[in-house]
Amino acid sequence: MFKKWMLIPLALSSALLADVKLPYLFTDHAVLAKTKATPVFGWADQGEAVEVKLGSASGKATTDANGNWRVNLDLTGQGDGPFTLTVKGKNQLSVQDVVLGQVWLCSGQSNMGFRVEKEQTADEICKQAPNEKIRLFKISLRWADKPQKKLMSPAKWVVVDSENVKSFTAVGYLFGREVQKSIGGYMGLIDNAWGGSGLESWLPFQDLEQSGDEALAKWSQNTKDSWENFEDNLRKYLAQYADWCKQVGRDKPAAELPPDDATWTATSCGRGSKFTGNGSVFLRRKINVSDKAAKQNLRLDFGQIGAKITAFVDGKKVLEGNEALAVKMNNVAKNYKAGELAAGEHEVLLRLDAPFGNFNVRRPGSLPGVGEFTKGWESCYVAYPKLTKAQQAAMPKRMGALQDPNKIPGFLYNALIHPLKPYALSGSVWYQGCSNAGRPTQYVAGIQAMIRRWRADFESEFPFYYCQLANYQAKQTDPNNAGWGAIRVGQEGALALPKTGQAILIDCGEAQDIHPRDKITPATRLAAVVLHDVYGKDIPAYSPVCKSVKVEQGQIRVTFANVYGGLVAKELPATYNLETLKNRTAPLVRNSPNSEVEGFAIAGKDGKFVWADAKIVGKDTVIVKSDQVPNPVKVRYAYQSNPTCNLYNDAGFPAAPFNK
């Protein structure tokens, strides 16, 4: 009986494989690049003959032993379409409204994934969106520990309209719109950006091993090992943890509930917020559930926090986590059925038990219609009795948190890049780097390895253009605090390869929002350099970049390339942008108030930087000096996370940060 049942799915599988199949990339409204050898590929039964035709171009192939077939079409003699793509094996497929044009891959992390509907001028962008010449292909985000032959979720090409554009990458779409408007023809855009993703997840582990950067290879190996061995290590750790807590009397909370006489303090619970451990931290706040939300299934999310979470709503315990969830930093949430949580105001109380030590927040909690619970909290703290030296010595080492899969080497490459190859690309635009800011020197080898891998996979030295990270975080008064300055220089590692370029965004970020609402500026600057480099448009496209540094008597002479008509020191505003969404600004305090150009710092042989006075001399030169450094040997510009800087060329492009 068992053997007979087993034969049925095998027979069905064989029958299904016999039908010629196409990847999701070949759906109605697809855009194909017009090349001499544009791949059309798919799957069929071993040995099956496949014939492909588009317009007057055609080709034949025989399916290999792994069920793969491929035909390269010479499309250079074809018009732009639309065409019907026909693929014939034992069955026949017809793909309608296929056009020929440009195909750009839009990839990276959250600032590339940032949707059109969140852009500060979204209403106008969506209203103007309908355009038969622009086609979108949005990929559902999945990860895999092995390379996938096809996308793990269905996807399809769509002609852009006012609705489907809303969920598409804003930078990618606005870039494509600008390029298409200039060069005409059809534009296809592929969106696979994943917020929070690390560079290493976008290329195979083997490429990281062979990148030539020992630190990058070691990090990649350790991260891979940590992921693969996590559950085994967690079981061992939890056993040690439980034994130790019992031995020292910390197997119960320091207090079940906050004391009646507790002193409550206003507290932020945002990403990266840190709390004192060796006790129980209590957090409370009010939430308001709307009438609409109360009538639906509701998820009250308490976030990802590195401590055991016990949650109370209106004084009733609704959820109790555990140490395993704390170590994994998994989301802890209470799901309510429609009508179970009434509309109106409720009090949320969280008890965070931390027997070991301090802990932090990876992601704050949230509620639909309310958003993230970052502010509005009050906190109090109850400590455990102090440990003896012997108890401290016996304390097991706390396990590190489980990395998100979008940071594990190769995982996003396996699911979001590998299934696309060898689809013909015209180029790629990339916006990523925040997740790698802590290891900036490794970025050089990493980004070069990724570009090489992608170009090998798609069988073309296609253009690769990226956004340098925008200004973000608090203003710095200390020029020695580099912050994101180092990762911006690391991103420039891409420029060592041919057919690459960058868009400088040092002037369009927000101090308190890592996702600036202005995506038109990044897209326009990307489009300018691509139109110039790739499509031969005679337009200003580049930011000024440091060409040479010469130490003179008591000063440093910096010469710039890409100045066009000349360097310009823009007038600095009285305020700077904190958060566009809430229309918040702050007074701008200058670091070099008497300087024509703001943002330069110099250092002597001791390597300690001080803010410097800088003046434009001639068309392309800036003289930098400071009375505090009579013999300067180093100079940097805009080399902080959120620098105050005002050097531009007369075409309006900001000068690139540097550290020489």
XYZ file of C-alpha atoms in Angstrom:
660
model
C 0.000 0.000 0.000
C 2.767 2.447 0.992
C 4.682 1.851 -2.248
C 1.601 2.461 -4.398
C 0.888 5.791 -2.706
C 4.491 6.839 -3.215
C 4.277 6.235 -6.963
C 1.526 8.799 -7.443
C 3.426 11.986 -6.549
C 6.457 10.732 -8.448
C 4.359 10.238 -11.551
C 2.741 13.635 -11.115
C 6.143 15.248 -10.623
C 7.409 13.694 -13.852
C 4.368 14.898 -15.761
C 4.712 18.422 -14.424
C 8.401 18.583 -15.270
C 7.615 17.611 -18.852
C 5.830 20.933 -19.403
C 8.164 23.698 -20.478
C 8.235 26.397 -17.789
C 9.486 29.958 -17.497
C 10.748 31.917 -14.459
C 8.494 34.640 -13.068
C 10.675 37.210 -14.851
C 9.027 36.153 -18.124
C 5.449 37.283 -17.533
C 3.129 39.565 -19.468
C 4.472 43.163 -19.666
C 8.092 42.015 -19.221
C 10.979 44.235 -20.285
C 13.932 42.519 -21.977
C 17.270 44.176 -22.623
C 18.038 44.605 -26.297
C 21.380 42.801 -26.673
C 23.057 40.472 -29.174
C 22.550 37.546 -26.774
C 19.560 38.187 -24.504
C 18.912 35.018 -22.468
C 15.488 33.386 -22.373
C 15.617 30.390 -20.052
C 13.546 27.960 -18.037
C 12.909 24.314 -17.261
C 11.563 21.241 -19.027
C 12.066 17.483 -19.187
C 15.566 16.205 -19.849
C 16.282 16.089 -23.580
C 13.159 18.088 -24.458
C 13.591 20.346 -27.485
C 12.598 23.975 -26.857
C 12.033 26.690 -29.433
C 11.825 30.394 -28.548
C 10.591 33.224 -30.741
C 10.200 36.990 -30.268
C 9.474 39.121 -33.338
C 11.835 37.931 -36.067
C 14.369 36.596 -33.547
C 14.313 32.909 -32.694
C 16.446 30.153 -31.256
C 16.411 26.514 -30.202
C 17.815 24.543 -27.261
C 17.753 21.064 -25.778
C 17.021 20.668 -22.083
C 20.017 19.407 -20.113
C 20.223 16.600 -17.545
C 19.180 18.980 -14.745
C 16.036 20.096 -16.546
C 17.459 23.486 -17.598
C 17.299 25.072 -21.032
C 18.437 28.419 -22.398
C 18.206 30.297 -25.693
C 20.156 33.490 -26.442
C 18.247 35.815 -28.750
C 19.881 38.503 -30.873
C 17.430 41.349 -30.315
C 19.517 44.171 -31.749
C 17.554 44.147 -35.010
C 14.160 44.333 -33.341
C 12.039 47.364 -32.603
C 10.903 48.155 -29.066
C 7.678 46.160 -29.301
C 5.332 45.185 -27.847
C 5.863 41.556 -28.862
C 4.513 38.147 -27.995
C 7.215 35.844 -26.653
C 6.475 32.231 -27.536
C 8.197 29.240 -25.979
C 7.401 25.823 -27.422
C 8.347 22.409 -26.077
C 5.873 19.597 -25.468
C 3.548 22.452 -24.579
C 3.510 26.076 -25.724
C 3.659 29.268 -23.646
C 2.804 32.739 -24.889
C 3.902 35.851 -22.986
C 2.071 39.003 -24.082
C 3.107 42.665 -24.252
C 6.833 41.994 -23.994
C 8.910 45.087 -24.751
C 12.608 45.806 -25.281
C 14.443 48.521 -23.378
C 16.527 49.137 -20.270
C 16.438 46.807 -17.223
C 17.841 48.071 -13.904
C 18.120 46.112 -10.656
C 17.352 48.249 -7.578
C 18.862 46.645 -4.491
C 20.225 47.279 -1.004
C 18.652 47.862 2.402
C 15.882 50.033 3.808
C 16.618 53.327 2.082
C 16.345 51.526 -1.250
C 13.373 49.544 0.039
C 11.707 52.792 1.235
C 8.381 52.862 -0.607
C 7.035 55.604 -2.839
C 3.975 56.010 -0.616
C 6.235 57.272 2.208
C 8.120 59.846 0.134
C 7.405 63.417 1.200
C 5.736 64.234 -2.136
C 4.074 60.821 -2.547
C 0.668 62.159 -3.596
C 2.130 64.038 -6.538
C 4.464 61.184 -7.517
C 1.612 58.667 -7.541
C -0.666 60.997 -9.456
C 1.929 61.387 -12.220
C 2.982 57.712 -12.222
C 0.925 56.077 -15.015
C 3.297 55.475 -17.915
C 3.102 52.581 -20.351
C 6.844 52.896 -20.913
C 7.823 52.036 -17.309
C 7.370 48.482 -15.998
C 7.902 47.278 -12.410
C 8.896 43.873 -11.015
C 8.721 43.668 -7.221
C 10.111 40.579 -5.499
C 8.717 39.244 -2.209
C 11.501 39.080 0.353
C 12.713 35.595 1.220
C 15.998 34.091 2.374
C 17.530 30.686 1.780
C 20.563 28.791 3.038
C 21.170 27.288 -0.421
C 21.020 28.852 -3.909
C 17.506 28.723 -5.368
C 16.698 28.015 -9.025
C 13.575 30.157 -8.929
C 12.069 32.896 -6.800
C 10.425 31.495 -3.687
C 7.218 33.536 -4.123
C 5.269 34.488 -7.252
C 6.111 37.796 -8.903
C 5.107 39.512 -12.121
C 5.787 42.540 -14.274
C 3.249 45.354 -14.136
C 2.856 48.563 -16.097
C 3.315 51.358 -13.558
C 0.175 53.092 -12.344
C -0.879 55.242 -9.400
C -1.528 52.222 -7.174
C 1.229 49.695 -7.843
C 3.907 52.388 -7.636
C 3.067 53.007 -3.968
C 4.777 49.854 -2.697
C 7.786 50.097 -5.024
C 11.230 51.415 -4.111
C 11.069 55.212 -4.197
C 14.732 55.757 -5.086
C 14.588 53.040 -7.731
C 11.359 54.220 -9.334
C 12.281 57.914 -9.311
C 15.697 57.065 -10.756
C 14.085 55.012 -13.531
C 11.511 57.717 -14.206
C 14.230 60.342 -14.596
C 16.353 58.198 -16.914
C 13.394 57.111 -19.038
C 12.238 60.704 -19.408
C 15.652 61.634 -20.765
C 16.445 58.703 -23.080
C 12.934 57.554 -24.023
C 12.030 53.946 -24.759
C 10.994 51.344 -22.214
C 12.342 51.088 -18.672
C 12.103 47.950 -16.537
C 12.864 48.169 -12.809
C 13.410 45.197 -10.474
C 13.025 45.793 -6.711
C 14.540 43.281 -4.267
C 15.802 45.598 -1.503
C 15.584 44.312 2.089
C 15.702 46.698 5.062
C 18.472 46.082 7.575
C 20.331 43.709 5.279
C 24.092 43.381 5.513
C 26.333 43.526 2.484
C 27.595 39.994 3.181
C 24.158 38.464 2.705
C 24.096 39.622 -0.922
C 26.944 37.422 -2.163
C 28.007 33.801 -1.692
C 29.969 32.825 1.405
C 32.780 31.445 -0.768
C 33.330 34.873 -2.330
C 33.691 36.410 1.132
C 36.219 33.734 2.066
C 38.238 34.605 -1.030
C 37.789 38.394 -0.845
C 41.383 39.013 0.207
C 40.282 40.700 3.450
C 41.130 38.439 6.391
C 38.890 40.331 8.830
C 35.923 40.074 6.450
C 36.531 36.366 5.887
C 36.790 35.759 9.642
C 33.603 37.711 10.394
C 31.761 35.803 7.676
C 32.946 32.432 8.975
C 32.052 33.295 12.586
C 28.620 34.575 11.598
C 27.933 31.482 9.503
C 29.078 29.182 12.320
C 27.017 31.086 14.885
C 23.873 30.664 12.775
C 24.431 26.970 12.055
C 25.295 26.076 15.669
C 22.906 28.438 17.390
C 20.272 25.953 18.573
C 22.860 23.519 19.981
C 24.691 26.317 21.763
C 21.400 27.727 23.030
C 20.365 24.438 24.638
C 23.682 24.211 26.475
C 23.516 27.824 27.566
C 19.906 27.605 28.823
C 20.797 24.633 31.016
C 23.736 26.546 32.517
C 21.594 29.664 32.889
C 18.791 27.847 34.731
C 21.235 26.170 37.123
C 23.044 29.395 37.921
C 19.829 31.417 38.434
C 18.572 28.782 40.881
C 21.868 28.703 42.777
C 21.994 32.487 43.277
C 18.265 33.017 43.861
C 17.561 34.741 40.566
C 15.172 32.172 39.130
C 12.289 34.492 40.002
C 11.784 38.198 39.203
C 13.311 40.770 41.527
C 9.687 41.873 41.988
C 6.470 40.501 40.508
C 4.980 43.979 40.169
C 6.342 47.495 40.622
C 6.322 48.709 44.250
C 3.515 51.051 45.241
C 6.055 53.720 46.167
C 8.151 53.311 43.002
C 9.643 56.402 41.409
C 8.731 56.466 37.719
C 10.954 58.221 35.188
C 10.153 59.221 31.596
C 11.999 56.760 29.329
C 12.628 56.159 25.643
C 12.338 52.601 24.350
C 13.680 53.025 20.823
C 16.144 50.962 18.836
C 19.392 50.606 20.754
C 17.967 51.903 24.066
C 19.945 50.445 26.976
C 18.628 49.408 30.401
C 20.223 48.430 33.680
C 20.124 44.703 34.405
C 20.688 42.645 37.562
C 17.066 43.192 38.392
C 13.597 43.790 36.994
C 12.865 46.833 34.856
C 9.221 47.930 34.657
C 7.981 49.941 31.688
C 4.485 51.361 31.456
C 2.559 53.533 29.041
C -0.930 54.209 27.732
C -2.126 53.077 24.322
C -5.270 54.012 22.447
C -7.061 51.412 20.353
C -9.232 52.927 17.623
C -12.767 51.754 16.914
C -11.573 50.386 13.578
C -8.668 48.451 15.111
C -10.843 47.001 17.864
C -13.131 45.422 15.274
C -10.243 43.566 13.620
C -7.761 40.917 14.650
C -5.078 42.855 16.474
C -1.388 42.200 17.180
C 0.011 44.048 20.172
C 3.757 43.810 19.613
C 6.094 44.215 22.586
C 9.216 44.296 20.452
C 12.600 42.595 20.455
C 14.346 43.098 23.781
C 17.335 41.309 25.303
C 15.543 40.410 28.538
C 12.695 38.106 29.541
C 9.424 39.957 28.868
C 6.255 39.577 30.938
C 3.396 41.747 29.652
C 0.312 43.057 31.453
C -2.590 44.914 29.851
C -4.914 46.756 32.234
C -3.380 44.838 35.140
C -3.914 41.392 33.621
C -0.968 39.213 32.636
C -1.331 38.475 28.912
C 2.066 37.061 28.008
C 5.217 35.655 29.553
C 8.408 35.195 27.564
C 11.532 33.271 28.460
C 15.315 33.486 28.288
C 15.423 31.702 24.922
C 13.301 34.435 23.336
C 15.472 37.083 25.005
C 18.674 35.591 23.610
C 17.172 35.177 20.149
C 15.649 38.655 20.447
C 12.522 37.268 18.828
C 9.482 39.483 18.572
C 7.196 38.978 21.560
C 3.540 39.787 20.883
C -0.032 39.193 22.030
C -2.614 38.448 19.342
C -6.203 39.537 19.987
C -9.249 38.392 18.075
C -11.652 41.012 16.742
C -13.511 42.619 19.640
C -11.312 41.021 22.312
C -9.476 44.273 23.089
C -11.993 47.089 23.377
C -11.628 50.463 21.730
C -10.265 53.196 23.962
C -7.363 53.684 26.337
C -5.419 50.806 27.895
C -2.362 50.603 30.114
C 0.532 48.374 29.047
C 3.006 47.268 31.702
C 6.145 45.314 30.798
C 8.375 43.552 33.298
C 11.837 42.917 31.892
C 13.761 40.407 33.993
C 17.542 40.519 33.560
C 19.366 38.297 36.082
C 22.724 38.901 34.384
C 23.368 42.492 33.485
C 22.492 45.355 31.185
C 20.420 44.789 28.055
C 19.136 46.731 25.097
C 16.276 47.041 22.633
C 16.729 45.780 19.073
C 13.277 46.831 17.908
C 10.557 48.622 19.885
C 7.016 47.331 20.137
C 4.185 48.602 17.966
C 0.432 48.657 17.440
C -1.394 49.004 14.098
C -2.649 52.553 13.722
C -0.311 53.794 16.452
C 3.110 52.810 15.139
C 6.219 52.035 17.136
C 6.222 52.465 20.915
C 9.419 54.479 21.085
C 8.388 57.314 23.371
C 5.745 57.793 26.033
C 7.136 55.228 28.472
C 7.814 55.530 32.184
C 10.198 53.177 33.962
C 11.201 52.018 37.401
C 13.732 49.454 38.575
C 13.975 46.829 41.301
C 17.425 45.299 41.836
C 18.327 41.772 42.890
C 20.509 41.349 45.977
C 24.156 41.947 45.100
C 26.133 38.906 43.952
C 29.180 37.635 45.768
C 32.487 37.392 43.909
C 32.084 33.607 43.753
C 28.590 33.932 42.279
C 29.848 36.417 39.709
C 32.694 34.092 38.782
C 30.258 31.208 38.263
C 27.964 33.285 36.000
C 27.729 31.690 32.513
C 28.636 33.947 29.619
C 25.514 35.360 27.993
C 24.986 34.166 24.436
C 24.994 36.707 21.685
C 21.691 37.442 19.976
C 20.684 35.458 16.928
C 21.521 37.435 13.809
C 18.680 38.266 11.460
C 18.821 36.050 8.353
C 19.279 39.116 6.153
C 22.740 39.521 7.668
C 23.920 35.918 7.236
C 26.475 35.483 4.422
C 24.846 34.332 1.204
C 21.247 34.067 2.419
C 19.802 36.925 0.347
C 22.015 36.110 -2.616
C 20.605 32.579 -2.589
C 16.967 33.707 -2.650
C 16.940 37.128 -4.321
C 19.893 37.226 -6.753
C 20.707 33.657 -7.811
C 17.159 32.939 -9.134
C 17.346 35.998 -11.412
C 20.462 35.029 -13.309
C 21.196 35.176 -16.205
C 18.421 37.708 -16.979
C 20.010 40.502 -19.012
C 20.537 43.667 -16.951
C 21.365 47.148 -18.185
C 22.689 48.101 -14.758
C 22.143 48.165 -11.014
C 21.563 50.924 -8.459
C 22.470 50.182 -4.840
C 21.700 51.935 -1.525
C 23.188 50.058 1.437
C 25.781 50.519 4.167
C 24.079 51.345 7.472
C 24.254 47.719 8.628
C 27.991 47.631 7.882
C 28.888 50.939 9.537
C 30.554 49.142 12.454
C 33.065 47.415 10.134
C 33.838 50.097 7.545
C 37.259 48.919 6.386
C 35.846 45.509 5.417
C 33.341 47.152 3.089
C 35.943 47.819 0.400
C 36.677 44.154 -0.296
C 33.050 43.181 0.301
C 31.476 45.548 -2.207
C 34.085 44.711 -4.826
C 33.474 40.993 -4.377
C 29.721 41.521 -4.657
C 29.969 43.540 -7.855
C 32.261 40.959 -9.425
C 29.935 38.118 -8.449
C 26.832 39.832 -9.816
C 28.576 40.709 -13.065
C 29.747 37.117 -13.450
C 26.272 35.770 -12.758
C 24.579 38.093 -15.237
C 27.407 37.658 -17.747
C 27.972 41.365 -18.257
C 30.173 44.113 -16.857
C 26.989 46.090 -16.316
C 27.108 49.588 -14.751
C 26.882 49.691 -10.944
C 25.977 52.978 -9.243
C 25.342 53.550 -5.556
C 24.127 56.096 -3.038
C 26.642 57.163 -0.438
C 24.993 57.191 3.008
C 23.115 60.404 3.782
C 23.875 62.540 6.830
C 22.297 61.118 10.000
C 22.533 61.229 13.816
C 23.399 64.105 16.163
C 25.688 66.943 15.136
C 29.241 66.489 16.401
C 31.352 69.200 17.985
C 34.432 66.937 18.039
C 36.073 66.497 14.605
C 37.791 63.322 15.848
C 34.434 61.551 16.074
C 34.246 60.040 12.601
C 30.986 58.102 12.980
C 29.694 57.269 9.517
C 32.599 59.077 7.855
C 34.541 55.827 7.714
C 31.785 53.748 6.090
C 31.257 56.425 3.430
C 34.919 56.115 2.497
C 34.514 52.330 2.610
C 31.660 52.553 0.117
C 34.063 54.218 -2.309
C 35.746 50.832 -2.684
C 33.245 50.250 -5.486
C 34.864 53.025 -7.510
C 38.033 50.962 -7.998
C 36.083 48.847 -10.478
C 35.126 50.032 -13.979
C 31.659 51.334 -14.818
C 30.838 52.439 -11.274
C 29.814 55.736 -9.728
C 28.283 57.375 -6.697
C 25.664 59.893 -5.667
C 26.739 62.046 -2.702
C 23.884 62.620 -0.220
C 25.709 64.382 2.611
C 23.188 67.233 2.569
C 19.763 65.564 2.292
C 19.471 63.376 5.392
C 17.699 63.843 8.716
C 19.375 63.830 12.134
C 16.720 61.718 13.844
C 15.352 59.621 10.995
C 17.583 57.056 9.326
C 15.078 57.020 6.451
C 14.994 60.544 4.977
C 11.640 61.365 3.394
C 13.280 63.088 0.430
C 14.006 60.402 -2.146
C 13.852 62.695 -5.151
C 17.312 64.135 -4.448
C 19.068 60.724 -4.228
C 17.246 59.474 -7.322
C 17.972 62.628 -9.329
C 21.676 62.544 -8.473
C 21.906 58.846 -9.340
C 20.120 59.496 -12.608
C 22.441 62.381 -13.480
C 25.620 60.329 -13.199
C 24.055 57.362 -15.022
C 22.742 59.569 -17.815
C 26.210 61.064 -18.199
C 28.298 57.902 -17.899
C 26.060 55.218 -19.370
C 23.867 57.078 -21.830
C 26.305 59.786 -22.942
C 24.301 62.848 -21.920
C 26.359 66.030 -21.762
C 25.113 67.217 -18.375
C 26.723 68.070 -15.016
C 26.668 64.863 -13.003
C 29.447 64.664 -10.428
C 30.158 65.931 -6.953
C 33.518 67.592 -6.270
C 36.021 64.986 -5.008
C 39.426 65.501 -3.458
C 42.055 65.251 -6.216
C 45.192 66.192 -4.321
C 46.399 67.380 -0.929
C 49.550 69.466 -0.547
C 51.004 70.474 2.808
C 52.397 73.989 2.691
C 53.835 76.299 5.346
C 51.275 76.144 8.153
C 48.377 75.204 5.860
C 47.028 72.520 3.539
C 46.040 73.101 -0.076
C 43.222 70.805 -1.250
C 42.467 70.582 -4.963
C 39.186 69.170 -6.231
C 38.031 67.475 -9.421
C 34.518 67.841 -10.897
C 34.171 71.547 -10.058
C 32.645 72.556 -13.440
C 32.463 76.375 -13.317
C 34.040 76.458 -9.883
C 33.649 75.631 -6.200
C 30.967 77.399 -4.190
C 30.475 77.871 -0.449
C 26.725 77.786 0.050
C 25.193 79.948 2.749
C 24.424 77.832 5.800
C 20.858 77.912 7.140
C 19.972 78.962 10.677
C 18.501 75.529 11.447
C 19.068 71.925 10.414
C 16.592 69.130 9.826
C 15.825 66.745 12.699
C 12.786 64.895 11.355
C 10.743 65.869 8.316
C 7.783 63.672 9.253
C 7.236 65.711 12.415
C 8.459 69.001 10.948
C 11.196 69.261 13.570
C 14.349 71.359 13.241
C 17.080 72.591 15.577
C 19.365 75.650 15.611
C 22.547 75.107 13.620
C 25.690 75.864 15.643
C 28.746 76.268 13.450
C 32.040 74.615 14.316
C 34.126 77.180 12.399
C 31.947 80.309 12.545
C 34.514 82.563 10.856
C 35.262 80.207 7.988
C 33.984 80.623 4.439
C 33.794 76.849 4.046
C 32.457 74.802 6.967
C 33.339 71.138 7.569
C 37.143 70.998 7.309
C 39.408 69.768 10.102
C 43.182 69.369 10.239
C 45.640 67.528 12.473
C 49.364 67.569 13.214
C 51.608 64.586 13.787
C 49.676 63.758 16.982
C 46.652 62.860 14.810
C 44.259 65.036 16.847
C 41.922 66.935 14.566
C 40.657 70.455 15.221
C 38.129 72.444 13.250
C 39.810 74.616 10.656
C 39.183 77.763 8.660
C 38.865 77.109 4.942
C 38.717 79.458 1.983
C 38.123 78.855 -1.724
C 41.053 80.029 -3.854
C 40.609 80.105 -7.592
C 38.309 77.654 -9.316
C 39.165 74.301 -7.764
C 41.192 74.834 -4.589
C 40.523 75.247 -0.878
C 43.165 76.487 1.591
C 42.743 74.994 5.065
C 44.494 76.171 8.250
C 44.154 76.638 12.001
C 46.189 78.589 14.547
C 45.941 75.517 16.810
C 47.889 73.366 14.335
C 50.977 75.223 13.101
C 52.323 72.157 11.258
C 49.340 70.247 9.800
C 49.834 66.872 8.108
C 46.268 65.548 7.795
C 42.991 66.965 6.564
C 39.411 65.730 6.489
C 36.134 67.128 5.218
C 32.556 66.265 6.247
C 33.922 63.187 7.984
C 31.208 62.795 10.634
C 27.847 61.027 10.703
C 25.955 64.297 10.285
C 28.511 66.955 9.388
C 27.904 70.647 9.006
C 29.357 71.362 5.580
C 28.697 73.695 2.669
C 31.144 73.054 -0.181
C 29.530 72.510 -3.602
C 30.329 72.963 -7.263
C 28.370 75.529 -9.227
C 26.201 72.748 -10.678
C 24.746 72.195 -7.196
C 26.437 68.908 -6.254
C 27.882 68.677 -2.710
C 31.541 67.815 -2.217
C 32.276 64.237 -1.195
C 33.569 63.562 2.330
C 37.215 62.517 2.595
C 39.971 61.788 5.107
C 43.558 62.288 3.903
